[in-house]
Structures are given as C-alpha cells and as structure tokens.
PDB file of C-alpha atoms in Angstrom:
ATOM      1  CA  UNK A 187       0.000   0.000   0.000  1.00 43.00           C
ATOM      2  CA  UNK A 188       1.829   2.946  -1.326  1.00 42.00           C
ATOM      3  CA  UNK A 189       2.037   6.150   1.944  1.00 43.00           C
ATOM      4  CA  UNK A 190       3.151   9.205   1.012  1.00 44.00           C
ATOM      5  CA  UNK A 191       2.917  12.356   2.653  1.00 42.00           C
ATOM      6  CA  UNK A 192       1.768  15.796   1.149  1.00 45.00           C
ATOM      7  CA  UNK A 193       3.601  17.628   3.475  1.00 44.00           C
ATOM      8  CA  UNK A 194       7.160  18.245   3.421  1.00 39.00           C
ATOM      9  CA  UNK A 195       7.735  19.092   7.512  1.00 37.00           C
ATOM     10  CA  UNK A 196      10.925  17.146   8.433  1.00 31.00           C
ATOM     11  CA  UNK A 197       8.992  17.014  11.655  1.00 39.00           C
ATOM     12  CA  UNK A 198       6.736  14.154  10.054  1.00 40.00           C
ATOM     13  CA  UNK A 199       8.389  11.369   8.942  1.00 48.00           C
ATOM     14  CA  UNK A 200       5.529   9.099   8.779  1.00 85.00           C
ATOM     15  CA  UNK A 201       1.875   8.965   9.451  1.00 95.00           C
ATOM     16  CA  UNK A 202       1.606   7.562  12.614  1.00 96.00           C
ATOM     17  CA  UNK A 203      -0.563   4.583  13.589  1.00 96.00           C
ATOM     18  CA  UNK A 204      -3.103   4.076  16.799  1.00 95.00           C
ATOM     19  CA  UNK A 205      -3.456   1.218  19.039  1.00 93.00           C
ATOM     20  CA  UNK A 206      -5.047  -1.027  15.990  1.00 95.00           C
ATOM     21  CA  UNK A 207      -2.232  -0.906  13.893  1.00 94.00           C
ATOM     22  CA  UNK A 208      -4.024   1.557  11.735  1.00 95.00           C
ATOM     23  CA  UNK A 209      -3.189   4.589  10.411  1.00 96.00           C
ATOM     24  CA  UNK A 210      -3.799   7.480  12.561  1.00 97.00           C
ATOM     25  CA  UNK A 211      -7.215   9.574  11.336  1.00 97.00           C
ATOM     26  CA  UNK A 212      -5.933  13.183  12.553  1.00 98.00           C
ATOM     27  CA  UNK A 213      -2.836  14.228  14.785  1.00 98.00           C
ATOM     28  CA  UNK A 214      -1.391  17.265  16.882  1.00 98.00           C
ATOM     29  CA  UNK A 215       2.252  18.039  16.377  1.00 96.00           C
ATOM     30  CA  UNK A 216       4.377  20.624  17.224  1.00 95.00           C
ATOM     31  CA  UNK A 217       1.602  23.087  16.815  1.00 96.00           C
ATOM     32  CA  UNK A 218       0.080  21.457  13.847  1.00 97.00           C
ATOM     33  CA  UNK A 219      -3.058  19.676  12.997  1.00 98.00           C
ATOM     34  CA  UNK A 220      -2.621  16.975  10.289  1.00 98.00           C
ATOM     35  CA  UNK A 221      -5.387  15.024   8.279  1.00 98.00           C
ATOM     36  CA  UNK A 222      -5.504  11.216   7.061  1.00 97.00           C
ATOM     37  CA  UNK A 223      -6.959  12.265   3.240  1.00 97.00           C
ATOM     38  CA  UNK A 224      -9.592  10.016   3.249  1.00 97.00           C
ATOM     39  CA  UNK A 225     -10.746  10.977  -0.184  1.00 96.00           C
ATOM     40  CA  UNK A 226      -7.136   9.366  -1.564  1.00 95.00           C
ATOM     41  CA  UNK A 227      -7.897   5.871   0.275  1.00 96.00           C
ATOM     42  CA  UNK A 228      -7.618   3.081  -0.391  1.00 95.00           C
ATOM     43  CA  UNK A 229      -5.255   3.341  -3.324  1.00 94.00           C
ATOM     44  CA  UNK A 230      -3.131   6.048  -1.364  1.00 94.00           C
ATOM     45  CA  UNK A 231      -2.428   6.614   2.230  1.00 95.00           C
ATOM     46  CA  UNK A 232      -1.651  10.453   2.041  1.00 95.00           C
ATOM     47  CA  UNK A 233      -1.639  13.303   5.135  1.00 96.00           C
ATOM     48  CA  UNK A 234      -2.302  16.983   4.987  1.00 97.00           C
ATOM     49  CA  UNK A 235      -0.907  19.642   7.182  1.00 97.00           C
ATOM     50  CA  UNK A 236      -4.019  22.274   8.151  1.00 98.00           C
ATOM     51  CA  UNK A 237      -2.460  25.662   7.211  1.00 97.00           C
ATOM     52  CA  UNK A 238      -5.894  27.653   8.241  1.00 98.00           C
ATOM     53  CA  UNK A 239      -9.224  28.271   9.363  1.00 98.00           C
ATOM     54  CA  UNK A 240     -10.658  28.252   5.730  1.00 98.00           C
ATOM     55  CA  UNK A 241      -8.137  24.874   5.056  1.00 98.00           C
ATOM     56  CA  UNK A 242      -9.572  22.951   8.259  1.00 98.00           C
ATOM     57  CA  UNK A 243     -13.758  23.713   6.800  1.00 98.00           C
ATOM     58  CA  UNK A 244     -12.933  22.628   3.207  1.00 98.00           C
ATOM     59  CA  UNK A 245     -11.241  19.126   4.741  1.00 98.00           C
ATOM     60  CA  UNK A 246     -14.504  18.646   6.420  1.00 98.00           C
ATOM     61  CA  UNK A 247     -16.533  20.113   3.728  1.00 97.00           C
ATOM     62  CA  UNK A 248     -14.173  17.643   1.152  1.00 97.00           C
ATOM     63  CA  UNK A 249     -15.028  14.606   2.991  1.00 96.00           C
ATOM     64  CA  UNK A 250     -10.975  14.413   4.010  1.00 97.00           C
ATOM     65  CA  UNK A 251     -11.954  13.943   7.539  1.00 97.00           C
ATOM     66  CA  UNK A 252     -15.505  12.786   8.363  1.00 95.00           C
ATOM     67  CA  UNK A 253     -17.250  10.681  10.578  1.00 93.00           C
ATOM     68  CA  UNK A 254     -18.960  12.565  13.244  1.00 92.00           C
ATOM     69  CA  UNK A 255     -16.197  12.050  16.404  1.00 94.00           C
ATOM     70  CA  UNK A 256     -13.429  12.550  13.955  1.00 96.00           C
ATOM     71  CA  UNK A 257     -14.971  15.688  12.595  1.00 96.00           C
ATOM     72  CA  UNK A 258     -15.447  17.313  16.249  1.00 96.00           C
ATOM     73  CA  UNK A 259     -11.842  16.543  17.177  1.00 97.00           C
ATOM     74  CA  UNK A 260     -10.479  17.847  14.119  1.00 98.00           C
ATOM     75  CA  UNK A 261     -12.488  21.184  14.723  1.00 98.00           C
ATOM     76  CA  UNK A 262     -11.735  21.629  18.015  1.00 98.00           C
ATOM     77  CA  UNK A 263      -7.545  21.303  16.607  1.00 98.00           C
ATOM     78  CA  UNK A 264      -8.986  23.485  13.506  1.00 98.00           C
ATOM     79  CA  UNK A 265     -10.169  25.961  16.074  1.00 98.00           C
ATOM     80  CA  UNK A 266      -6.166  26.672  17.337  1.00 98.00           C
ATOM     81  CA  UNK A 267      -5.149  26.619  13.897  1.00 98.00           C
ATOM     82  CA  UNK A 268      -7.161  29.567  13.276  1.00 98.00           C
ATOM     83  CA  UNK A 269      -6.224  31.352  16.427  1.00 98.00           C
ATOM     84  CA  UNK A 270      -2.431  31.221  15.699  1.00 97.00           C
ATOM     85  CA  UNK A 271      -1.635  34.285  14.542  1.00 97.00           C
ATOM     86  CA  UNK A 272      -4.328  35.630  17.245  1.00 97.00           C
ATOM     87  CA  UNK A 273      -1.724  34.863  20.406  1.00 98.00           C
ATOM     88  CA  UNK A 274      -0.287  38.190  20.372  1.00 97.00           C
ATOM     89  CA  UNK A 275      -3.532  40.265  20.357  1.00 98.00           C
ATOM     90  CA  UNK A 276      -5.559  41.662  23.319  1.00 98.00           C
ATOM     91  CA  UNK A 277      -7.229  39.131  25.683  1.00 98.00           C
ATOM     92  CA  UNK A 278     -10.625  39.881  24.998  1.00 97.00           C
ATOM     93  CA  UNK A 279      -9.897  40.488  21.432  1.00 98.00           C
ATOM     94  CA  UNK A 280      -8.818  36.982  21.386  1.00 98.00           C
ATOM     95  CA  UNK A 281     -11.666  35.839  23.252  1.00 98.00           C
ATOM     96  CA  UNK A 282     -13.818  37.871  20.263  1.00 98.00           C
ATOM     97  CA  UNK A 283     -12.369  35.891  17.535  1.00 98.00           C
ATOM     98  CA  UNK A 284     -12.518  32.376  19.203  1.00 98.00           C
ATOM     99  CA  UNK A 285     -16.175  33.034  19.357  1.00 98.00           C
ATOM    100  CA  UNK A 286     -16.490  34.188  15.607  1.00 98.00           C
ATOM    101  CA  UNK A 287     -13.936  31.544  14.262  1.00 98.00           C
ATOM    102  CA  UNK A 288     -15.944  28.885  16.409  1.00 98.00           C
ATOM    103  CA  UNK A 289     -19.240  29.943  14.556  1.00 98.00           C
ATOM    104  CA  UNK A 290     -17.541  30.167  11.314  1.00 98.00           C
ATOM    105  CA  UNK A 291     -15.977  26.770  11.725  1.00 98.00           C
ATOM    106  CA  UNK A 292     -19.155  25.225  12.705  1.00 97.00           C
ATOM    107  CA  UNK A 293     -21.011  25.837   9.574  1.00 96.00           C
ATOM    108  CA  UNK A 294     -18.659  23.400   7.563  1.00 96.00           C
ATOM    109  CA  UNK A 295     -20.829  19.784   8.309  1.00 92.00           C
ATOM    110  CA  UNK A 296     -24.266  20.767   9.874  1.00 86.00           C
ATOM    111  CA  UNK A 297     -25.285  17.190  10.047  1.00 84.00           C
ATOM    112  CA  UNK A 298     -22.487  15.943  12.339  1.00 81.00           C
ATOM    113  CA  UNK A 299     -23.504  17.554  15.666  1.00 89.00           C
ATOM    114  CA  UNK A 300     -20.062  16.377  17.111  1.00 93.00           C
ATOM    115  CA  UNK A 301     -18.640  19.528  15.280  1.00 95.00           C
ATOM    116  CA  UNK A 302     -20.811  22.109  17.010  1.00 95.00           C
ATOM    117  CA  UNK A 303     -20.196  19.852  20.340  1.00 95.00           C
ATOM    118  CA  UNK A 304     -16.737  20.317  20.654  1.00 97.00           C
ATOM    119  CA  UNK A 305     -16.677  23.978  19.334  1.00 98.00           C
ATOM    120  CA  UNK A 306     -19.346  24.914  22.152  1.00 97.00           C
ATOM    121  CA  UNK A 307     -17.022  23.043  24.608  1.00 98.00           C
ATOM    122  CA  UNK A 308     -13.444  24.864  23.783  1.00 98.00           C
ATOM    123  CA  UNK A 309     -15.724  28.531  24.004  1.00 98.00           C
ATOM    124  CA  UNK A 310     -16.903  27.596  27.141  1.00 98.00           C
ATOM    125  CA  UNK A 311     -13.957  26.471  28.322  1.00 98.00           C
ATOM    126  CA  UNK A 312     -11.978  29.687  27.383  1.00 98.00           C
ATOM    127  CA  UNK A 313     -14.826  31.491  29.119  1.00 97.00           C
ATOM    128  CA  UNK A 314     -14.315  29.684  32.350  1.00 97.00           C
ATOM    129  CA  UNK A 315     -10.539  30.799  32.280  1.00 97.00           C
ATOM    130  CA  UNK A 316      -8.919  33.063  34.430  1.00 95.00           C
ATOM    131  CA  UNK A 317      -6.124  33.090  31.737  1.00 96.00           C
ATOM    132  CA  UNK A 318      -3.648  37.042  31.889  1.00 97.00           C
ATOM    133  CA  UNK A 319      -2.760  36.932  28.084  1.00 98.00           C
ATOM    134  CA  UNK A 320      -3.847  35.156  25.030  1.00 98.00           C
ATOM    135  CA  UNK A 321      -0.979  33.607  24.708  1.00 98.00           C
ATOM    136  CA  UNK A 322      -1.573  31.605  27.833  1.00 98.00           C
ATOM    137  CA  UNK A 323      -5.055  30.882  26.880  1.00 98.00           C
ATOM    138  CA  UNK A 324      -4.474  29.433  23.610  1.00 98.00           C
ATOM    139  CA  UNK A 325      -2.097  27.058  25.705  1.00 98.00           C
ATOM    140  CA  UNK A 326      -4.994  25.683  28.187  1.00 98.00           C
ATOM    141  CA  UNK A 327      -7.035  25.302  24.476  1.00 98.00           C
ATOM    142  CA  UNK A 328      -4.494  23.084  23.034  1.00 98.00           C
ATOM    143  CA  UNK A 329      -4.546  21.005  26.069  1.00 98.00           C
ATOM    144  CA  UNK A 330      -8.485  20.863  26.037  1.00 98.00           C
ATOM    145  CA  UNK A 331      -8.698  20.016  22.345  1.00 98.00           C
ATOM    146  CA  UNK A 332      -5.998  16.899  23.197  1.00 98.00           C
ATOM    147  CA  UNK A 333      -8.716  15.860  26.100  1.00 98.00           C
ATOM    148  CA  UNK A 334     -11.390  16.151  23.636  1.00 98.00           C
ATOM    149  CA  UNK A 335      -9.171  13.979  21.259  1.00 98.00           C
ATOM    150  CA  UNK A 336      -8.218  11.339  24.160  1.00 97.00           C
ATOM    151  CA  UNK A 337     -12.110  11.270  25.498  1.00 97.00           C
ATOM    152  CA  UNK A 338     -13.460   9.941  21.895  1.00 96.00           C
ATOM    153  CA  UNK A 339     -10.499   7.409  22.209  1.00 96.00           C
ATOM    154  CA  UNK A 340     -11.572   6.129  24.980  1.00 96.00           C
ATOM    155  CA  UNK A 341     -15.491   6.366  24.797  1.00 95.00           C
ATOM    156  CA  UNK A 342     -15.017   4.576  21.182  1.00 96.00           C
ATOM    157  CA  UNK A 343     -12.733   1.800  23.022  1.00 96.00           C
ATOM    158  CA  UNK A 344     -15.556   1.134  25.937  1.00 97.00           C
ATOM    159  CA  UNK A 345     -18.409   0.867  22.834  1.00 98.00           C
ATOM    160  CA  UNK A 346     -15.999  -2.178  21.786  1.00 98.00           C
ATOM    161  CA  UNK A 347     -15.276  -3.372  25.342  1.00 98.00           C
ATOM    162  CA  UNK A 348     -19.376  -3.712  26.062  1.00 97.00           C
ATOM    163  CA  UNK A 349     -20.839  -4.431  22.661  1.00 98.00           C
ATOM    164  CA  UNK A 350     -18.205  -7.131  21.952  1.00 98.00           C
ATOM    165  CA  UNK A 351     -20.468  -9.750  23.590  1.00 97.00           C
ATOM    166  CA  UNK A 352     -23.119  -9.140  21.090  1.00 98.00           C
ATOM    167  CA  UNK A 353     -20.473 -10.693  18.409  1.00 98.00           C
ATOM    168  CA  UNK A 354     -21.193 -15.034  19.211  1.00 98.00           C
ATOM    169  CA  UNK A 355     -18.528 -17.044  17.336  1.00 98.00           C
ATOM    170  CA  UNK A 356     -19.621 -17.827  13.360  1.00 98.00           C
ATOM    171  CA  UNK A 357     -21.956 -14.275  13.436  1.00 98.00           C
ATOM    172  CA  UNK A 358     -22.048 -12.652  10.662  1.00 98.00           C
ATOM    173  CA  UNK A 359     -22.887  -8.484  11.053  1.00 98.00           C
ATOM    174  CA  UNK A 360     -23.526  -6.561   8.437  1.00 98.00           C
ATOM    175  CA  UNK A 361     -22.918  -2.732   8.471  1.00 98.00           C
ATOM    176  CA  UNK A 362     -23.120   0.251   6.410  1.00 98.00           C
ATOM    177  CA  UNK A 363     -20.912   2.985   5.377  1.00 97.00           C
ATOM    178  CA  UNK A 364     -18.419   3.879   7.778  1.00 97.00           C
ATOM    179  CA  UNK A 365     -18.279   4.216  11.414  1.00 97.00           C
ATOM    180  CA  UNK A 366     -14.735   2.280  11.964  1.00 97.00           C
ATOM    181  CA  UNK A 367     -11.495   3.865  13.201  1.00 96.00           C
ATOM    182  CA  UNK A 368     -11.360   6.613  10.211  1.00 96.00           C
ATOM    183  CA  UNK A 369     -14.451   8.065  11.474  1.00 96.00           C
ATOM    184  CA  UNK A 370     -13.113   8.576  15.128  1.00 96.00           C
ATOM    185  CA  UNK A 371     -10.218   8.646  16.906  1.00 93.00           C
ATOM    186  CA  UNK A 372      -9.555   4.890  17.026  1.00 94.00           C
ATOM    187  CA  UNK A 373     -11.352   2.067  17.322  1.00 96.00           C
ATOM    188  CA  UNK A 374     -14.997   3.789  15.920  1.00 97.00           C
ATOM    189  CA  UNK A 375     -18.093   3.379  16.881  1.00 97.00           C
ATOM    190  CA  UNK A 376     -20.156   0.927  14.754  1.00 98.00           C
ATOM    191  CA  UNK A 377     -16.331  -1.432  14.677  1.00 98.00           C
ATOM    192  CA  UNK A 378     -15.431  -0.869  17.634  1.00 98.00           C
ATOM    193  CA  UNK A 379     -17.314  -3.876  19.142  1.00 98.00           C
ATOM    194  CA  UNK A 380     -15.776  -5.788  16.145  1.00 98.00           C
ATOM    195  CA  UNK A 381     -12.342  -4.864  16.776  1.00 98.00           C
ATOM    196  CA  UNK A 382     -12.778  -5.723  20.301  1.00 98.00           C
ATOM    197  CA  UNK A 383     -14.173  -9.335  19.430  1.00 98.00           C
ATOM    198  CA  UNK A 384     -11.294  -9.845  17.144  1.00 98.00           C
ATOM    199  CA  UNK A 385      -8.847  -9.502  19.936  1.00 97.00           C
ATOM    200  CA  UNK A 386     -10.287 -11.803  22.053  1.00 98.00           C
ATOM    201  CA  UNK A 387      -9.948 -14.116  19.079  1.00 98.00           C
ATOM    202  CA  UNK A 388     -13.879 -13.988  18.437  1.00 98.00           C
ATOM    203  CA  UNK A 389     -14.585 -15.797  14.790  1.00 98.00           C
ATOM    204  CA  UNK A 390     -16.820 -13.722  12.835  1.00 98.00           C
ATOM    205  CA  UNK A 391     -17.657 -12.212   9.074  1.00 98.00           C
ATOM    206  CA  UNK A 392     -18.368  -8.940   8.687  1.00 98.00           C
ATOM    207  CA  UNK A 393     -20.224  -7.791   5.784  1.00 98.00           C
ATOM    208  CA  UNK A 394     -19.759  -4.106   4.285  1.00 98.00           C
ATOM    209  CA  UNK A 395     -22.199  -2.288   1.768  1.00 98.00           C
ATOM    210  CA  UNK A 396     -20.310  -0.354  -0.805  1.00 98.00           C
ATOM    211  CA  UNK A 397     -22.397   2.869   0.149  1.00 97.00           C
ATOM    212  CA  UNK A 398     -23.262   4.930  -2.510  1.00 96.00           C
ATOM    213  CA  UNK A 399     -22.646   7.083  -3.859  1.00 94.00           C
ATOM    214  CA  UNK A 400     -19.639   8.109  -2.321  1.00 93.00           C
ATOM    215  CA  UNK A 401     -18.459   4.575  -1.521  1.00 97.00           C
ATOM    216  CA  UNK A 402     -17.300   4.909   1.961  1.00 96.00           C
ATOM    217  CA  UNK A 403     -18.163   1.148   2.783  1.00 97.00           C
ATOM    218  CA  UNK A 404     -16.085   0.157  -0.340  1.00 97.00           C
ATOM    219  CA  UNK A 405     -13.373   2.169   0.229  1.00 97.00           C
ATOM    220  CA  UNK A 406     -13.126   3.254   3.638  1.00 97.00           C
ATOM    221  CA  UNK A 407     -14.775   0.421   5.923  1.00 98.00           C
ATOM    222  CA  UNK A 408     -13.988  -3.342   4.076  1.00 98.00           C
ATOM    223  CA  UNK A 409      -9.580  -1.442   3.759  1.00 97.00           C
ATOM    224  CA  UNK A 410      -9.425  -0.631   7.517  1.00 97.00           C
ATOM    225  CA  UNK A 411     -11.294  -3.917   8.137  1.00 98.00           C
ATOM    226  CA  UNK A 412      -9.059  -5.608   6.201  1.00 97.00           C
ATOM    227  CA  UNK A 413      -5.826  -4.132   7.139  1.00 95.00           C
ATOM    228  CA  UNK A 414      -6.902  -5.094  11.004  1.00 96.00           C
ATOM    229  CA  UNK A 415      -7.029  -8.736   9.505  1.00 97.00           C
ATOM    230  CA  UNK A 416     -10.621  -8.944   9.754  1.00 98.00           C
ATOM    231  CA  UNK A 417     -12.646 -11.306   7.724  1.00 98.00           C
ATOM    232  CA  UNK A 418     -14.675  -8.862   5.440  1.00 98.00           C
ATOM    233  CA  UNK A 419     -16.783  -8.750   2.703  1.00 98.00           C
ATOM    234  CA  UNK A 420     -18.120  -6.387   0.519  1.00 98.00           C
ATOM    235  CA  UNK A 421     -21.373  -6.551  -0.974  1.00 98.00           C
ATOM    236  CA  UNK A 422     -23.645  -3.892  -3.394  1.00 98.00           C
ATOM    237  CA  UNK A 423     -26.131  -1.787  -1.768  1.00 97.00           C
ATOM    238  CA  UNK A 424     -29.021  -4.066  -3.118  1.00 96.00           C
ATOM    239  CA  UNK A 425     -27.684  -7.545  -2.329  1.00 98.00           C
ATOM    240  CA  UNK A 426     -28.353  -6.835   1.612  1.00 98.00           C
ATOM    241  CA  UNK A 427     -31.890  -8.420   1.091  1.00 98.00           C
ATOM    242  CA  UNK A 428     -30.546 -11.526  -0.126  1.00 98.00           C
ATOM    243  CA  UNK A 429     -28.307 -11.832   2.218  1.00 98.00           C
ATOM    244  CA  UNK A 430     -30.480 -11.177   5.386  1.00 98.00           C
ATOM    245  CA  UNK A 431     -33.037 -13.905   3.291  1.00 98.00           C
ATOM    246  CA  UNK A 432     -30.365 -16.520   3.092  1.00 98.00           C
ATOM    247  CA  UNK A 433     -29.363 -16.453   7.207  1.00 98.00           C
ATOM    248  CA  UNK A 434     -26.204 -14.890   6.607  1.00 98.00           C
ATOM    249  CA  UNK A 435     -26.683 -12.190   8.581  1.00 98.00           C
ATOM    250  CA  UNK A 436     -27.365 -12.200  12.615  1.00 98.00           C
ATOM    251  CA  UNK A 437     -26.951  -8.310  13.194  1.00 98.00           C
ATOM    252  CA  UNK A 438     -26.981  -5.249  11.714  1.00 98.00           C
ATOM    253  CA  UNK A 439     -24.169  -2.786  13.650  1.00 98.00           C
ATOM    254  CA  UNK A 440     -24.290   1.074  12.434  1.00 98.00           C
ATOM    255  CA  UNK A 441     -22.835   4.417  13.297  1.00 97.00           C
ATOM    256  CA  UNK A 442     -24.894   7.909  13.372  1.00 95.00           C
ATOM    257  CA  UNK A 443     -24.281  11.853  12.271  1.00 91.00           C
ATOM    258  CA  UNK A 444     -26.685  12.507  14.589  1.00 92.00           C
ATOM    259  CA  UNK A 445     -29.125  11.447  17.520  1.00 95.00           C
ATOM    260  CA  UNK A 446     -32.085  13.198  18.321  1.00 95.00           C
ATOM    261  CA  UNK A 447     -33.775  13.773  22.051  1.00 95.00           C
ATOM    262  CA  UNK A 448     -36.408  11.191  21.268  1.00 96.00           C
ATOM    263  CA  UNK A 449     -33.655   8.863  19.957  1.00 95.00           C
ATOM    264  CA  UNK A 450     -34.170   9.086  16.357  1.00 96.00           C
ATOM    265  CA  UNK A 451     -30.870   8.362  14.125  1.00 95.00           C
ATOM    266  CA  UNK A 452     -29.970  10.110  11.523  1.00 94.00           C
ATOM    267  CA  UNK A 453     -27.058   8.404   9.561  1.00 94.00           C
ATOM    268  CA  UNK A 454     -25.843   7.842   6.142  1.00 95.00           C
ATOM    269  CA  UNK A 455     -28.212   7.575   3.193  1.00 96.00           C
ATOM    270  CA  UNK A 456     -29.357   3.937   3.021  1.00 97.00           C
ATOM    271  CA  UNK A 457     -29.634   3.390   6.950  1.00 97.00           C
ATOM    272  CA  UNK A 458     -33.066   3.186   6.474  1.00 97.00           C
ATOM    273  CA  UNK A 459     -33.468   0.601   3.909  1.00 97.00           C
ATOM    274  CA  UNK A 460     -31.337  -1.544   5.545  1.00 98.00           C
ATOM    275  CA  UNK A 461     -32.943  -0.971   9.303  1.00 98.00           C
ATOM    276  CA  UNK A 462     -36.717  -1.449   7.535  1.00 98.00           C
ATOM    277  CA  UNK A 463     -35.174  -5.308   6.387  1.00 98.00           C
ATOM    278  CA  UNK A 464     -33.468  -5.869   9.711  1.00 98.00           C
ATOM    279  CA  UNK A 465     -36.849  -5.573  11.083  1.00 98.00           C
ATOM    280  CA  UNK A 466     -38.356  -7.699   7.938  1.00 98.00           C
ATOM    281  CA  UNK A 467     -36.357 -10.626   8.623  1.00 98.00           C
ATOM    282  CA  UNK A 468     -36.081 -10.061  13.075  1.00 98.00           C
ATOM    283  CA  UNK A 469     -32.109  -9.238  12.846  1.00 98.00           C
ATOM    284  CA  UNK A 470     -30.970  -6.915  15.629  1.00 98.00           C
ATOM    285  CA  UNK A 471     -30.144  -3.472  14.697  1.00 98.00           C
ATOM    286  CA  UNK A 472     -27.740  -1.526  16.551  1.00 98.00           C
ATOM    287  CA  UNK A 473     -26.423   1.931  16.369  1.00 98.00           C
ATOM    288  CA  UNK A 474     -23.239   2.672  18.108  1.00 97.00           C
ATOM    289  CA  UNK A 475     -22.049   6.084  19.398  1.00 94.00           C
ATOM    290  CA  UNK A 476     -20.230   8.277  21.832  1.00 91.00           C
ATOM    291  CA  UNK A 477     -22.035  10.122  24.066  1.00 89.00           C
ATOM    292  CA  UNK A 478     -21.255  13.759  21.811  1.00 88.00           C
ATOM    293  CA  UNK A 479     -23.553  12.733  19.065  1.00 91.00           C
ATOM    294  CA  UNK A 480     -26.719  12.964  21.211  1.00 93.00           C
ATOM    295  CA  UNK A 481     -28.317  16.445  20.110  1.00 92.00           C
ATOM    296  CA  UNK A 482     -30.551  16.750  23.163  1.00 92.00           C
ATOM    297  CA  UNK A 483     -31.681  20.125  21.593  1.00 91.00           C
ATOM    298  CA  UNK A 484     -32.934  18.152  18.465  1.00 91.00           C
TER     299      UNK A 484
END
C-alpha cells in the first residue's frame, strides 16, 4: 500500500498509527493539525498539514476527515489553527475571535452535531478561564482540544469493550458505510465492538455495503477492516436483502451523524433501507455512538 505524505515538515516522517495498527485519522504536532486524506484511500495513504481556518472547513466540507467524532476533534484542533496568529492580540480580542472563528468553523458539516459539540465546549472552556494573556489561553485550548481527542479514544474503546459480547462465534454483522477507526479517533463506533471481538480471538464475518454514492463502505470500511485482519466482505447496496433472506446475517451494527432527544438516528443515506429489512427478517439493529452525538436540543 503505497504512503506518502503531502507535506514536506521534516517534523513528520511518517503517518503515525493508533493502538489497531491503523493509520492514525488526525494528529497534533508541534503546533500542527494533520489530516488522514480520506478521499485518496484506499489506493493512497496520504496526510495533509491544516495551514488555516478556511483549510480545516474545506477538509470537512471535502469529505478528508468525516465521521462525526473525527470531525469534532479535528475542529476543536482546527479551532487553534485559526487562532495562531491571534496569540499576540488583546485578551478579549482573542476571546472575540474564538467566538467568531468557532461559529464560522461550525457551519462546515451541519449534520455531524459532534462539530458544534466540541466547538461549544473549547468557548466555554476559554470562558471559564482566568487566563492574563492570550498567549496563555491558547495554551490551556491546546490542552483541552488533546482531552477532547483522548475522550473519543476512549469512549469509542468502551463501545468495543461492552458491545463485543453481542459478536457469538460464526456471526455474521452486516454494516453500512463507515463508522470504523477513520471516522473517530480509534477504534470507531459501529467497529469498535468488532475490533474488540477480534482480539479476544472472536470468529466472525463482517459484511460491508459499498455505500453509494460516495463509496465509503467500499473504500473506507472493508480497507481498515481488512488491514486489522478482519474477515470482510463487501457486498452492493441491493444484495443486503438476499443476504439477510439466506441467514447470513445475525446483526446489523451502524454508526450515526446525529441522535435526536427522542432517539431518532440520523445516519448515512441507506440506513433506512437496511434498518426497515433488519426488522423484515427479526435481525438486531444496533447503532453505536459516543455520548457527543446525542443532540438533546434536536
């Protein structure tokens, strides 16, 4: 698998990999914010220094970082980016343009709530600090964006550690686009308890839909899958029918953009078909999360 990267820092040498073997989905270094390029996988494994604000929004907007916990980490490291060239100004200046590069920032992915989550938490942070220049503020940012970071890391580990025992030896789970490590800060959501099972040397098939249009099942889920030495297949859109019909499938395991108050899920386009033949044929369905994609205003 050819890895390159598209910057030329001498402080990167290579992208680095998580706890999964797996390349890393974003990173902080030395001041920096860098991007796995999902839009390049799987034929190239590529990264991409954030330069700026406006750089950070059209990564999101492009679809080179996505998945909801990814996309709320990567704004709240977006977020310093922008304020940079802001440590040298007034205090409450710098307060002023956290909170108008914060709203700015958070109109990139309306869907994924996690983006507006983590935005909401590094203003209210700064507003709880008793910080004497801006300097010293962006400092306590950088270390709440890394807790942000570490907190999806380990609320995406613990969906693993307690949805693992859903996964009986011989089950085969079907899921749909992608909610696996590139979508989060590690092990993902809707993975997760698949990654877990794995390690504890669980038997199992997973089954991937391709995900139109843009493929992210195809591209993103069965290559991570596979590159974790998971069994995986992938299968069209349309052939999840069959499958279910046929007894190949025991449970349906999903990510979400979005949960509502009431507990509706919004995810990606062709959740619903696939939750309306789980119910058809009596499979579980299951939709996997972190606590910051509940919208309890929604």
């Amino acid at each position: 698998m050819p890895t390159a990267l598209r910057d030329e820092s001498p402080d990167v040498s290579e992208i680095p990999k998580n706890r999964l073997g797996l390349p890393e989905t974003l990173w902080w270094q030395d001041g920096n914010l860098f991007l796995l390029d999902q839009t390049q996988l799987p034929l190239v494994v590529v990264s991409e220094r954030q330069d700026s604000l406006e750089q950070v929004s059209d990564s999101i907007k492009a679809l080179k970082v996505r998945g909801a916990p990814a996309i709320g980490a990567a704004a709240a490291y977006g977020l310093l980016v922008g304020l940079r060239d802001d440590r040298e100004a007034p205090l409450e200046e710098f307060r002023q343009r956290l909170e108008e590069k914060a709203a700015w920032l958070g109109e990139a992915r309306p869907t994924a709530v996690n983006l507006k989550w983590a935005l909401n938490r590094m203003v209210a942070f700064a507003g709880e600090q008793e910080a004497a220049t801006s300097a010293a503020l962006y400092d306590l940012l950088v270390e709440e964006a890394v807790r942000i970071h570490e907190e999806d890391r380990e609320l995406c580990r613990m969906i693993g550690v307690h949805g693992a025992s859903l996964i009986r030896p011989g089950s085969g789970i079907l899921t749909h686009c992608n909610a696996g490590s590139l979508a989060t800060s590690e092990f993902g959501t809707a993975t997760s308890p698949m990654y877990v099972a794995h390690q504890e040397g669980t038997p199992f098939r997973v089954y991937a839909d391709e995900t139109r249009p843009l493929l992210q099942g195809a591209r993103l889920t069965t290559w991570e899958l596979q590159q974790a030495g998971i069994d995986v297949t992938l299968i069209t859109d349309n052939m999840a029918a069959h499958l279910m019909a046929e007894g190949l499938i025991d449970l349906v395991i999903t990510g979400t953009d979005r949960v509502a108050a009431n507990g509706d899920v919004a995810n990606k386009i062709g959740t619903l078909g696939v939750a309306i033949l789980a119910k058809h044929f009596g499979i579980p369905f299951y939709v996997a999360l972190p606590s910051s994609t509940i919208d309890f205003d929604t």
